[in-house]
Amino acid sequence: MGYENAWLNYRRLQGSAESTYFSSDCTDSQGRTARTAIEELKRAAREIFGLDMQEKSGTQDAGICLKLNREAAAGEEGYHIYEKDGRVTVESAGGRGLLYGSFALIRMLQTGRKIGGADLTEVPQNPIRILNHWDNMDGSIERGYSGNSFFFQDQKVLVNDRTRAYARLAASVGINASVINNVNVKGNATKLITETYRRELQEMAEIFADYGISLYLSLNFAAPMEIGGLDSADPLDENVREWWSRQMEDVFTGIPNFGGFLVKADSEGRPGPFTYGRTHADGANMLADAAAPYNGTIIWRCFVYNCQQDWRDRKTDRARSGYDNFMPLDGQFRENVVLQIKNGPMDFQVREPVSPLLGGLKKTNQILEVQIAQEYTGQQRHVCYLIPMFKEVLGFHTYCEKEKDTVADLVIGRTYGQTRCGMAAVANTGDDENWTGHDLAAANLYGFGRLAFHTDLSSEEIAGEWIRCTFGMQPEVVEKVSRILMMSWPAYEKYTSPLGIGWMVNPGYHYGPNVDGYEYDRWGTYHRADHMGIGVDRSSGGTGYAQQYHEPNASMYEKIETCPEELLLFFHHVPYSFRLKTGKTLIQHIYDSHFEGAEDVEKMVAEWESLREFLPEKIYQRVLARFEHQKEHSKEWRDQINSYFWRKSFVEDEKHRTIY
Amino acid sequence: MGYENAWLNYRRLQGSAESTYFSSDCTDSQGRTARTAIEELKRAAREIFGLDMQEKSGTQDAGICLKLNREAAAGEEGYHIYEKDGRVTVESAGGRGLLYGSFALIRMLQTGRKIGGADLTEVPQNPIRILNHWDNMDGSIERGYSGNSFFFQDQKVLVNDRTRAYARLAASVGINASVINNVNVKGNATKLITETYRRELQEMAEIFADYGISLYLSLNFAAPMEIGGLDSADPLDENVREWWSRQMEDVFTGIPNFGGFLVKADSEGRPGPFTYGRTHADGANMLADAAAPYNGTIIWRCFVYNCQQDWRDRKTDRARSGYDNFMPLDGQFRENVVLQIKNGPMDFQVREPVSPLLGGLKKTNQILEVQIAQEYTGQQRHVCYLIPMFKEVLGFHTYCEKEKDTVADLVIGRTYGQTRCGMAAVANTGDDENWTGHDLAAANLYGFGRLAFHTDLSSEEIAGEWIRCTFGMQPEVVEKVSRILMMSWPAYEKYTSPLGIGWMVNPGYHYGPNVDGYEYDRWGTYHRADHMGIGVDRSSGGTGYAQQYHEPNASMYEKIETCPEELLLFFHHVPYSFRLKTGKTLIQHIYDSHFEGAEDVEKMVAEWESLREFLPEKIYQRVLARFEHQKEHSKEWRDQINSYFWRKSFVEDEKHRTIY
């Protein structure tokens, strides 16, 4: 057993009473996922108890019984686990439910919960729980920080043991869909929909299907021209529509359990319907019509903005662009189109307000897109446990309706009754032994799956589960690693860009501090700092972005007095002398939070160092090396940011610490 | 005839009396360069007069006679051109002199000077006039802005018509040596000294020899380990010394007219003697001893500094490093070692003081290194005629002696009587049709050769020659292009970083404004701007760099009152409120100069636009396209720099122009 199994790192349980259930199992389902579930239970029995589980045919004899019941209240993906008379039943209306239930049962062992007397029903809340891999055909991963792709290498599709290991990990936390290629579809990736790669994708899809995962692909909107020999990709062109219909037929009928397509169009240089004077709805619907006969889903990204902005222009506001582009189209999309909306209006910064499209759109299927690849949050060299951020997003009241108005309500379909909706995460995996580069970054992959399944789980609960599954149940480890995880996002926020302003990173690779890195660039990402203050006025007197929210959010953001302070500089240009609720001036807050953030890292490192005796040396050292980098790098952040503002404002630090 | 011949773009002269000389020629030399000279005269006769020049055997009969006279006062590289009784004699003690004299004669035609009555003696001042090409074996060129290499492609050495065309161009302006590969010697380039590439280099060297050019190579100090199978490159290790001796023997005896080696050691990550606790003298002398039997030259670069500096450290000063590293070694180098010293102590910024090593070193051979590749001066997308900068450098009084103390005196060997010395230029050529990307950038290649030959030529004279040779003698063209060239460096300086501070560029590729781009980085290149002022204190109270100069320069730079204003921020941290000699404050100067610089570009563009009727449309448009970019880009510079300082200082522009 090793850490290559991440949180499925089963440990021997000695003298556990639970072992009795794991002597035999059975199922009445003929399905492939139930089959997988049985295999997983056997593996767990072997690895945890050293038992060779016997498979029984009669559901009355087995210690664990997977019971398919088409009428089960938990539905096809949910499960009911109950213990009675020394026997455990996992019941579901579908094979996926049986598989998820089996993993849940194993997780009970891993986390030390009693099976005896169990009576647990869980139903996944988000219908679509999807990973977006930004993997390229050459084996590189855009914004990948964990090695190379395990889906592609040298322009070839890889199908091997890692494929199965991946599917297993994903399914164990309830992921039911995966887009394997980068949303920026170029070169050979455009051909993934053709015969060229069909056989390998079939093989992969079979493995995925064993684990209840639908394979998705990102597609290239210009494919009809690039590989179809057409002279147009106009979504209203009959030839183009026919071409797509043929492609879709081939893909959906040729690849088992194929889910659909993810599309980045008219965004950052990618082709799209704008070229032909068509709308995003025209583009998405054309694809949706072609996919409809196979019940295929078209996931259309809302990450559309002007990336050729002039920094001198203070009227254009990138934050507005998603709403401006997509709100007029609300209600125009086909039933099998889903708009995928990033959590914030910019791009995965350490702190952003919730996108006003969430709660804005009322007649459109929606997926919330988060990024567990830590592009702007330390690139898996810094620890940054992101579940608390996602929790805040999910809990945000949009006031789109009087009740059921949170982001969670919207994306799980509770508000408007949609069924094609859910959560997507830009994945943080690669071919590194530990999957995620930084061992602690796996908590985000685990956590995303668990949270998408059950949005009411707390960050602490998820952290606790992940730690126990990964490192075992020793209280010191659980307590300290949990503390590290829970400190990590606030710490990262403190020592990087202040109060929601974001973007103070090196352009291009987005790592490390560079206060003016994007200030005079074309990407619409500015802080507007001068000698007197900093921030972007997005009130009515500024870009008007605050007014894209429903009341009372609009008014709350509109006024500097009511704007949540963690977003103060996102919404307002604020003098350094402005007093925050703490009584501190803005500039003093910048200094203090940066010193604090770097100190927090030292605390995290100390916590980790105290765990040496409890952890395998290899893991301990691997994480320690990254912590040591984080410690130095957080000081670099602290010093650059503080020096920048000190040199600009000439306001002394009240505590007279060293600023350069 | 086309512009692929650059300034050897011969035009027909109709009804010119000079044609009579070009009916026949002869030479009494058997040498290969004299042979080349005859061929060049024939070509000129054909292209300029449509004459098929007859070659005579008797020196009395010919219109032009190349006369080899071992006693000639002009020496082996100089020439005496005189006309008598309708016959022209070019006399020299060497074949190179005959070749240079022939090109000079042709240039007289190109520039409209009369041959009748000519009596002209010219002797090249710099013994070594060398181009440094930073070409890589894969065909790329480090800091190359004119396409790909014509020396290398796909790990192969190229020898073809372009090789000859290059040698011809170089020789026509008196270049007598060329280093064809990048000073950063990696991969296959390390093997250029081995049999692998011997045959191609022999062929290339033969062509170079026809034009009097010695082939040089850059070498990899770690070659004994990387390709020699040794476990050390220690210059005092006998095995290493023997290895190098064998290599040198092979190279010098195997490649005709081979000149020697250029070495970048212990610099920016390149290997060198420091690894073994040896000095640069140990390293250079070891190579020099191996090359001595063949009279080979080792050119050792002084570009050595700490490139892992902490920006928070204000004591370490990159400007000091060349002097600190090499002054203690003065007198320790072999006679066949030459130290190659960049004109300034930093790295080819638009304005730097002269390196204090020039005038510091008294017992060491020296080459002045300039860069005509416009790495920091617009990358051949902006016009920047650099000859005026080089003139300032050459004319700088170092006060190393009471007289003959200028940089020109030092590098031509007048001060200390050295003979291995001269000038090197990092070349600006590539495989672009016009050689230099921007057509006007060819003036720097031409100008470098002419200036190295004759440091007393003025910038205007050189510009005038180049324009006439390239575009013809129409007065409008000569006048306006000359005005453009002469405006260009001052304009570039105005709209980029102010008063000698440098480095406000995008890191890595060094193009475009980025005020803080290097401010928090590891390269030792800081401006230290804050709310009150800007600049680096290099006086005795600061880093002490100013004291590396002889008096009275040291005192002049030491004091803010006497420091030349164009270098003010290089030597001093100066408040924005400081009054310059114009009466303007520093901040107002920054604003004004940036507006002026951008306006100057508009003037240059207008000048160019007025020349359309006088120039071939292709050339006109090609240059115009670059000018249009320069116009926009100079505004980007203006606005970013001005906005940065306005936002930092909050001092209003007195003229209330738009600053963002």
Coordinates of N, CA and C in Angstrom, one line a residue, chain A residues 311-312 314 516 519-520 528-532 635-636 639-640 643-644 647-650 660, chain B residues 311-312 314 516 519-520 528-532 635-636 639-640 643-644 647-650 660:
Chain A
W311 N -5.1 49.2 -21.1 CA -5.1 49.5 -19.7 C -5.5 50.9 -19.3
R312 N -5.4 51.8 -20.3 CA -5.7 53.2 -20.1 C -7.2 53.4 -20.1
R314 N -10.7 53.0 -18.6 CA -11.2 52.6 -17.3 C -12.7 52.4 -17.4
D516 N 2.8 45.1 -10.3 CA 2.3 45.8 -11.5 C 2.3 44.8 -12.7
E519 N -0.7 45.3 -14.5 CA -1.3 46.7 -14.4 C -1.3 47.4 -15.7
Y520 N -0.3 47.2 -16.5 CA -0.3 47.9 -17.8 C -0.4 46.9 -19.0
R528 N -5.0 49.7 -10.2 CA -5.2 51.2 -10.2 C -4.6 51.8 -9.0
A529 N -3.5 51.2 -8.4 CA -2.9 51.8 -7.2 C -2.2 53.1 -7.6
D530 N -2.3 54.1 -6.7 CA -1.5 55.3 -6.9 C -1.0 55.7 -5.5
H531 N -0.5 56.9 -5.4 CA 0.1 57.3 -4.1 C -1.0 57.4 -3.0
M532 N -2.2 57.6 -3.4 CA -3.3 57.9 -2.4 C -4.1 56.7 -2.0
K635 N 7.5 35.0 2.3 CA 8.3 36.2 2.7 C 8.6 37.1 1.5
E636 N 8.8 36.4 0.3 CA 9.0 37.2 -0.9 C 7.7 38.0 -1.2
D639 N 7.3 40.8 1.4 CA 8.3 41.9 1.2 C 8.0 42.7 -0.1
Q640 N 7.7 42.0 -1.1 CA 7.4 42.7 -2.4 C 6.1 43.6 -2.3
S643 N 6.7 46.4 0.3 CA 7.7 47.4 -0.2 C 7.0 48.3 -1.3
Y644 N 6.2 47.6 -2.1 CA 5.5 48.3 -3.2 C 4.7 49.4 -2.6
R647 N 6.7 52.1 -0.7 CA 7.4 53.1 -1.6 C 6.4 54.0 -2.3
K648 N 5.1 53.5 -2.4 CA 4.2 54.3 -3.1 C 3.5 55.3 -2.2
S649 N 3.2 54.8 -1.0 CA 2.4 55.7 -0.1 C 3.3 56.5 0.9
F650 N 4.4 56.0 1.2 CA 5.3 56.6 2.2 C 4.6 56.7 3.6
Y660 N 11.2 47.1 2.7 CA 12.3 47.5 1.9 C 12.1 48.6 0.9
Chain B
W311 N 16.9 41.3 -4.1 CA 16.5 42.7 -4.4 C 16.5 43.6 -3.1
R312 N 16.4 42.9 -2.0 CA 16.4 43.6 -0.7 C 17.8 44.1 -0.3
R314 N 20.9 46.1 -0.6 CA 21.3 47.3 -1.3 C 22.8 47.6 -1.3
D516 N 8.6 48.1 -13.0 CA 9.0 47.3 -11.9 C 9.4 45.9 -12.4
E519 N 12.5 45.1 -10.8 CA 12.8 45.8 -9.5 C 12.8 44.8 -8.3
Y520 N 12.1 43.7 -8.4 CA 12.1 42.8 -7.3 C 12.6 41.4 -7.7
R528 N 14.9 51.5 -7.5 CA 14.6 52.0 -6.2 C 13.7 53.2 -6.1
A529 N 12.8 53.2 -7.0 CA 11.8 54.4 -7.0 C 10.9 54.3 -5.9
D530 N 10.6 55.4 -5.2 CA 9.6 55.4 -4.2 C 8.8 56.7 -4.4
H531 N 8.0 57.0 -3.4 CA 7.1 58.2 -3.5 C 7.9 59.5 -3.6
M532 N 9.1 59.5 -3.1 CA 9.9 60.8 -3.1 C 10.9 60.9 -4.2
K635 N 4.3 55.4 -27.6 CA 3.2 55.9 -26.8 C 2.9 55.0 -25.6
E636 N 3.0 53.7 -25.8 CA 2.9 52.8 -24.7 C 4.0 53.0 -23.7
D639 N 3.2 56.4 -21.9 CA 2.1 56.3 -21.0 C 2.4 55.5 -19.8
Q640 N 3.0 54.4 -20.0 CA 3.3 53.5 -18.8 C 4.3 54.2 -17.9
S643 N 2.6 57.3 -16.3 CA 1.6 56.9 -15.3 C 2.2 56.3 -14.0
Y644 N 3.2 55.5 -14.2 CA 3.9 55.0 -13.1 C 4.4 56.1 -12.1
R647 N 1.4 58.2 -10.6 CA 0.7 57.5 -9.6 C 1.6 57.4 -8.3
K648 N 2.9 57.4 -8.5 CA 3.8 57.2 -7.3 C 4.0 58.5 -6.6
S649 N 4.2 59.6 -7.5 CA 4.6 60.9 -6.9 C 3.4 61.8 -6.6
F650 N 2.3 61.6 -7.4 CA 1.2 62.5 -7.4 C 1.6 64.0 -7.6
Y660 N -2.2 58.6 -17.2 CA -3.3 57.7 -16.8 C -3.1 57.2 -15.3

